[in-house]
Amino acid sequence: MDTDALRWFQQVADGATVTMVSELENVSQPGVSRALARLERDVGTPLLRRSGRTLRMTQAGAAFKRHVDALLHQLDDGLAAVDHLLGPETGTVALAFQTSLGSWLVPDLVSSFRRDHPEVDFRLTQVHDELVDSVLDSQQADLVISTVQPSSSALQRTLLLDEPLRLAVPSNHPLAANPQVRLADASTERFLVLQPTLLLRRMSDALCRAAGFEPQVSFVGDDVQTLRGFVAAGLGVAIVPASGDATLGSANGAIRYLRITDADATREIGMAWSTDRRLLPSADLFREHVVHRARSGHLPAIN
């Protein structure tokens, strides 16, 4: 059915004349009358009857109008929701991010963006390394911030920063007296590592192999925070990102974070999105904010 005809029927049923509807909607009077007649044909019975110079609802019209009111109310709510979504200052950004970036980088990006765009909402999702492509392909997220290079040609990625890796050691460890370390000097240590499916684990293994040894693994964990906690407990050493909550262990003196002098002891942090669909205005605005913040050197400092 023609939604204009439904709205005009609603207005006439509420007491407006065809002339008033015509003037309000900028449509000719015959055009309004023809639309109302088509609506009656679609319904299959008269909805309005003339009483003097006005139109009044028939019994069928009164029954029909209750549903028209509800339908148009829902339609208007839906149109308003779409307008809200498409507004660059009122939409929602679906952002996925790697867990280790959730304690420092993502909060900085979101809070700095919302200072200028306070009405934009965020739907935040933590994502494991192997799911970076899928959350974009399935449209669960508009943007993903991670250290993983997308494997799909339909995904575009921009580099935000290079994050150094550190060797976390207990504060009373013999290596802790030095600010930096060659991984070969830690070849006899017990290593606390992540699951083999995670990129940081693969990078750690590759660094150790390049240094001439296979790490002696004493614990395999699911997240970097657990590795830090076990290092603080004196259970081994771990290769961890330089940023994020690395300062937590340093603050209480339980952990020392040593700069690794070996080549390639860094990981790239980037932002990816799908090129198969257009970003909503609010998500595109956030993407521009992140890129500008990275290029202008305003991302959080890494110790």
Short mmCIF file of C-alpha atoms in Angstrom, two decimals:
data_model
loop_
_atom_site.label_atom_id
_atom_site.label_comp_id
_atom_site.label_asym_id
_atom_site.label_seq_id
_atom_site.Cartn_x
_atom_site.Cartn_y
_atom_site.Cartn_z
CA MET A 1 0.00 0.00 0.00
CA ASP A 2 1.00 3.61 -0.62
CA THR A 3 2.23 5.04 2.68
CA ASP A 4 1.29 8.55 1.55
CA ALA A 5 -2.31 7.38 1.12
CA LEU A 6 -2.22 5.86 4.60
CA ARG A 7 -0.96 9.13 6.09
CA TRP A 8 -3.60 11.15 4.22
CA PHE A 9 -6.30 8.74 5.39
CA GLN A 10 -5.01 9.15 8.94
CA GLN A 11 -5.15 12.94 8.70
CA VAL A 12 -8.68 12.98 7.22
CA ALA A 13 -9.87 10.48 9.82
CA ASP A 14 -8.46 12.77 12.52
CA GLY A 15 -10.59 15.66 11.19
CA ALA A 16 -8.56 17.32 8.46
CA THR A 17 -10.30 18.17 5.18
CA VAL A 18 -9.00 17.09 1.79
CA THR A 19 -8.19 20.76 1.15
CA MET A 20 -6.13 20.96 4.34
CA VAL A 21 -4.27 17.73 3.47
CA SER A 22 -3.65 19.05 -0.04
CA GLU A 23 -2.15 22.28 1.25
CA LEU A 24 -0.13 20.58 3.97
CA GLU A 25 1.34 17.91 1.68
CA ASN A 26 1.66 20.17 -1.39
CA VAL A 27 -0.47 17.80 -3.48
CA SER A 28 -3.52 18.66 -5.58
CA GLN A 29 -6.94 17.96 -4.07
CA PRO A 30 -7.83 15.50 -6.87
CA GLY A 31 -4.53 13.72 -6.17
CA VAL A 32 -5.46 13.26 -2.50
CA SER A 33 -8.96 12.08 -3.41
CA ARG A 34 -7.64 9.55 -5.95
CA ALA A 35 -5.13 8.19 -3.41
CA LEU A 36 -7.92 7.71 -0.84
CA ALA A 37 -10.08 5.95 -3.44
CA ARG A 38 -7.20 3.60 -4.34
CA LEU A 39 -6.72 2.83 -0.66
CA GLU A 40 -10.39 1.86 -0.33
CA ARG A 41 -10.09 -0.40 -3.36
CA ASP A 42 -7.03 -2.07 -1.84
CA VAL A 43 -8.85 -2.63 1.46
CA GLY A 44 -11.98 -3.76 -0.32
CA THR A 45 -14.56 -1.56 1.40
CA PRO A 46 -15.35 2.17 1.93
CA LEU A 47 -13.33 3.70 4.73
CA LEU A 48 -14.72 7.22 4.59
CA ARG A 49 -18.19 8.66 3.98
CA ARG A 50 -19.17 12.21 3.23
CA SER A 51 -21.12 14.10 5.87
CA GLY A 52 -21.85 17.56 4.56
CA ARG A 53 -18.50 19.08 3.53
CA THR A 54 -16.40 16.72 5.66
CA LEU A 55 -15.41 13.07 5.46
CA ARG A 56 -16.04 10.77 8.40
CA MET A 57 -14.88 7.22 9.01
CA THR A 58 -17.11 4.27 8.33
CA GLN A 59 -17.17 1.43 10.83
CA ALA A 60 -14.58 -0.35 8.70
CA GLY A 61 -12.53 2.85 8.57
CA ALA A 62 -12.51 3.14 12.37
CA ALA A 63 -11.35 -0.47 12.70
CA PHE A 64 -8.71 0.06 10.02
CA LYS A 65 -7.39 3.31 11.49
CA ARG A 66 -6.25 1.72 14.77
CA HIS A 67 -3.87 -0.45 12.80
CA VAL A 68 -2.84 2.39 10.49
CA ASP A 69 -1.88 4.47 13.54
CA ALA A 70 0.25 1.63 14.93
CA LEU A 71 1.84 0.89 11.54
CA LEU A 72 2.77 4.50 10.81
CA HIS A 73 4.09 4.94 14.35
CA GLN A 74 6.42 1.95 13.88
CA LEU A 75 7.40 3.17 10.43
CA ASP A 76 8.29 6.61 11.78
CA ASP A 77 10.30 5.00 14.58
CA GLY A 78 12.15 2.95 11.98
CA LEU A 79 12.89 5.98 9.80
CA ALA A 80 14.10 7.89 12.86
CA ALA A 81 16.37 4.98 13.78
CA VAL A 82 17.87 4.98 10.30
CA ASP A 83 18.39 8.76 10.42
CA HIS A 84 20.10 8.31 13.79
CA LEU A 85 22.30 5.55 12.40
CA LEU A 86 23.26 7.49 9.29
CA GLY A 87 24.01 10.72 11.13
CA PRO A 88 27.78 11.11 11.54
CA GLU A 89 27.28 12.66 14.97
CA THR A 90 24.62 10.25 16.25
CA GLY A 91 25.47 6.84 14.78
CA THR A 92 27.10 3.76 16.26
CA VAL A 93 30.63 2.53 15.56
CA ALA A 94 31.05 -1.25 15.72
CA LEU A 95 34.70 -1.62 16.75
CA ALA A 96 36.52 -4.90 17.33
CA PHE A 97 39.98 -5.02 18.86
CA GLN A 98 42.65 -7.43 19.98
CA THR A 99 42.49 -8.10 23.72
CA SER A 100 45.96 -6.76 24.50
CA LEU A 101 45.02 -3.37 22.99
CA GLY A 102 41.98 -2.93 25.20
CA SER A 103 43.82 -1.56 28.23
CA TRP A 104 45.55 1.39 26.57
CA LEU A 105 45.15 2.08 22.82
CA VAL A 106 41.42 1.56 22.29
CA PRO A 107 40.36 3.61 25.37
CA ASP A 108 42.57 6.47 24.18
CA LEU A 109 41.11 6.42 20.67
CA VAL A 110 37.50 6.20 21.82
CA SER A 111 37.77 8.85 24.55
CA SER A 112 39.63 11.33 22.33
CA PHE A 113 37.00 10.85 19.61
CA ARG A 114 34.07 11.29 21.97
CA ARG A 115 35.41 14.59 23.23
CA ASP A 116 34.48 16.07 19.85
CA HIS A 117 31.61 13.69 19.01
CA PRO A 118 29.85 12.93 22.32
CA GLU A 119 26.63 11.58 20.78
CA VAL A 120 28.30 8.76 18.83
CA ASP A 121 27.88 5.34 20.46
CA PHE A 122 30.33 2.44 20.33
CA ARG A 123 29.68 -1.29 20.17
CA LEU A 124 32.97 -2.80 21.34
CA THR A 125 34.04 -6.41 20.81
CA GLN A 126 37.23 -8.20 21.79
CA VAL A 127 38.49 -10.47 19.03
CA HIS A 128 41.05 -13.27 18.92
CA ASP A 129 43.78 -13.23 16.27
CA GLU A 130 42.23 -15.88 14.08
CA LEU A 131 38.86 -14.08 13.92
CA VAL A 132 40.02 -10.72 12.58
CA ASP A 133 38.90 -11.48 9.01
CA SER A 134 35.63 -13.09 10.02
CA VAL A 135 34.29 -10.23 12.17
CA LEU A 136 34.65 -7.90 9.20
CA ASP A 137 33.37 -10.36 6.59
CA SER A 138 30.31 -11.14 8.72
CA GLN A 139 29.70 -7.41 9.37
CA GLN A 140 29.96 -7.90 13.13
CA ALA A 141 32.34 -4.95 13.13
CA ASP A 142 32.97 -1.88 10.98
CA LEU A 143 36.62 -1.61 12.00
CA VAL A 144 39.19 -3.89 13.65
CA ILE A 145 42.30 -2.71 15.48
CA SER A 146 44.82 -5.52 15.82
CA THR A 147 48.34 -6.74 15.14
CA VAL A 148 47.12 -9.25 12.56
CA GLN A 149 47.49 -8.68 8.84
CA PRO A 150 44.15 -9.49 7.12
CA SER A 151 44.34 -12.45 4.74
CA SER A 152 41.36 -11.41 2.62
CA SER A 153 41.88 -9.14 -0.40
CA ALA A 154 38.53 -7.53 0.44
CA LEU A 155 40.01 -6.02 3.61
CA GLN A 156 42.11 -2.87 3.72
CA ARG A 157 44.52 -2.07 6.54
CA THR A 158 46.44 1.00 7.59
CA LEU A 159 49.41 0.93 9.95
CA LEU A 160 48.99 2.88 13.17
CA LEU A 161 52.26 2.24 15.02
CA ASP A 162 55.09 -0.19 15.60
CA GLU A 163 55.05 -1.54 19.14
CA PRO A 164 58.33 -2.87 20.60
CA LEU A 165 58.41 -6.19 22.41
CA ARG A 166 60.05 -6.54 25.81
CA LEU A 167 61.43 -9.42 27.84
CA ALA A 168 59.58 -9.43 31.16
CA VAL A 169 61.69 -10.85 33.99
CA PRO A 170 61.21 -10.98 37.79
CA SER A 171 62.76 -7.96 39.50
CA ASN A 172 65.24 -10.17 41.37
CA HIS A 173 66.39 -11.96 38.20
CA PRO A 174 70.10 -11.62 37.25
CA LEU A 175 69.10 -10.08 33.90
CA ALA A 176 67.01 -7.40 35.63
CA ALA A 177 70.02 -5.23 36.33
CA ASN A 178 70.32 -4.34 32.62
CA PRO A 179 67.89 -2.14 30.67
CA GLN A 180 68.26 -4.28 27.56
CA VAL A 181 68.92 -7.88 26.63
CA ARG A 182 69.86 -10.16 23.75
CA LEU A 183 67.44 -13.08 23.62
CA ALA A 184 70.43 -15.44 23.35
CA ASP A 185 71.30 -14.41 26.92
CA ALA A 186 67.92 -15.81 28.04
CA SER A 187 68.22 -19.11 26.17
CA THR A 188 68.38 -21.20 29.36
CA GLU A 189 65.37 -19.53 30.98
CA ARG A 190 61.90 -21.02 31.43
CA PHE A 191 59.53 -19.20 29.12
CA LEU A 192 55.90 -18.38 29.77
CA VAL A 193 54.16 -18.25 26.40
CA LEU A 194 50.76 -17.87 24.75
CA GLN A 195 48.76 -20.44 22.81
CA PRO A 196 50.36 -21.47 19.47
CA THR A 197 47.42 -20.01 17.52
CA LEU A 198 48.17 -16.48 18.70
CA LEU A 199 50.38 -14.19 16.64
CA LEU A 200 52.48 -13.01 19.60
CA ARG A 201 53.40 -16.64 20.36
CA ARG A 202 54.47 -17.22 16.77
CA MET A 203 56.51 -14.03 16.81
CA SER A 204 58.16 -15.03 20.11
CA ASP A 205 59.07 -18.47 18.77
CA ALA A 206 60.52 -16.93 15.61
CA LEU A 207 62.62 -14.47 17.62
CA CYS A 208 63.99 -17.26 19.79
CA ARG A 209 64.82 -19.40 16.75
CA ALA A 210 66.59 -16.45 15.14
CA ALA A 211 68.59 -16.10 18.37
CA GLY A 212 69.67 -19.73 18.02
CA PHE A 213 67.50 -21.62 20.51
CA GLU A 214 64.09 -23.15 21.10
CA PRO A 215 62.47 -21.74 24.24
CA GLN A 216 61.97 -24.06 27.21
CA VAL A 217 58.23 -23.61 27.75
CA SER A 218 57.02 -23.97 31.33
CA PHE A 219 53.50 -22.53 30.91
CA VAL A 220 51.09 -21.84 28.03
CA GLY A 221 48.49 -19.15 28.70
CA ASP A 222 45.58 -17.46 26.94
CA ASP A 223 46.41 -13.81 27.60
CA VAL A 224 49.34 -11.49 28.22
CA GLN A 225 48.06 -10.36 31.62
CA THR A 226 48.38 -13.90 32.95
CA LEU A 227 51.94 -14.14 31.67
CA ARG A 228 52.81 -10.90 33.46
CA GLY A 229 51.32 -12.20 36.68
CA PHE A 230 53.32 -15.42 36.52
CA VAL A 231 56.51 -13.49 35.74
CA ALA A 232 55.86 -11.39 38.85
CA ALA A 233 55.51 -14.63 40.81
CA GLY A 234 58.98 -15.72 39.66
CA LEU A 235 57.77 -18.60 37.47
CA GLY A 236 59.72 -17.63 34.36
CA VAL A 237 60.26 -14.95 31.73
CA ALA A 238 58.00 -13.85 28.89
CA ILE A 239 58.13 -11.84 25.68
CA VAL A 240 55.35 -9.25 25.99
CA PRO A 241 54.28 -6.00 24.31
CA ALA A 242 55.97 -2.85 25.57
CA SER A 243 52.76 -0.94 26.04
CA GLY A 244 49.49 -1.46 27.82
CA ASP A 245 49.61 -2.66 31.39
CA ALA A 246 53.36 -3.28 31.34
CA THR A 247 53.71 -0.43 33.81
CA LEU A 248 51.59 -2.28 36.38
CA GLY A 249 54.32 -4.73 37.21
CA SER A 250 56.94 -2.03 37.21
CA ALA A 251 54.96 0.10 39.63
CA ASN A 252 55.09 -2.45 42.42
CA GLY A 253 58.63 -3.53 41.59
CA ALA A 254 57.74 -7.14 40.79
CA ILE A 255 58.71 -7.09 37.09
CA ARG A 256 61.43 -5.52 34.95
CA TYR A 257 60.79 -4.99 31.24
CA LEU A 258 64.00 -5.25 29.25
CA ARG A 259 64.39 -3.85 25.73
CA ILE A 260 65.12 -6.68 23.30
CA THR A 261 68.01 -5.73 21.02
CA ASP A 262 67.36 -8.50 18.49
CA ALA A 263 66.12 -7.42 15.07
CA ASP A 264 62.37 -7.48 14.38
CA ALA A 265 61.42 -7.43 18.07
CA THR A 266 58.35 -5.34 17.27
CA ARG A 267 54.76 -5.91 16.23
CA GLU A 268 52.67 -3.76 13.90
CA ILE A 269 49.36 -2.40 15.16
CA GLY A 270 46.93 -1.49 12.41
CA MET A 271 43.29 -0.81 11.66
CA ALA A 272 41.36 -2.81 9.06
CA TRP A 273 37.96 -2.51 7.37
CA SER A 274 36.09 -4.14 4.51
CA THR A 275 36.22 -2.59 1.05
CA ASP A 276 33.13 -4.56 0.00
CA ARG A 277 30.76 -2.20 1.77
CA ARG A 278 30.63 1.47 2.55
CA LEU A 279 31.25 2.51 6.13
CA LEU A 280 28.45 4.33 7.89
CA PRO A 281 29.24 8.04 8.42
CA SER A 282 30.01 7.72 12.13
CA ALA A 283 32.39 4.78 11.53
CA ASP A 284 34.08 6.65 8.69
CA LEU A 285 34.46 9.67 10.95
CA PHE A 286 36.10 7.51 13.63
CA ARG A 287 38.41 5.93 11.04
CA GLU A 288 39.56 9.39 9.96
CA HIS A 289 40.11 10.33 13.61
CA VAL A 290 42.28 7.27 14.25
CA VAL A 291 44.37 7.80 11.11
CA HIS A 292 44.88 11.49 11.90
CA ARG A 293 45.84 10.70 15.50
CA ALA A 294 48.39 8.14 14.33
CA ARG A 295 49.91 10.36 11.63
CA SER A 296 50.14 13.39 13.94
CA GLY A 297 51.92 11.39 16.65
CA HIS A 298 49.14 11.65 19.23
CA LEU A 299 48.81 7.98 20.08
CA PRO A 300 49.74 6.93 23.64
CA ALA A 301 53.47 6.94 24.30
CA ILE A 302 55.19 3.57 24.54
CA ASN A 303 57.87 3.26 27.20
#
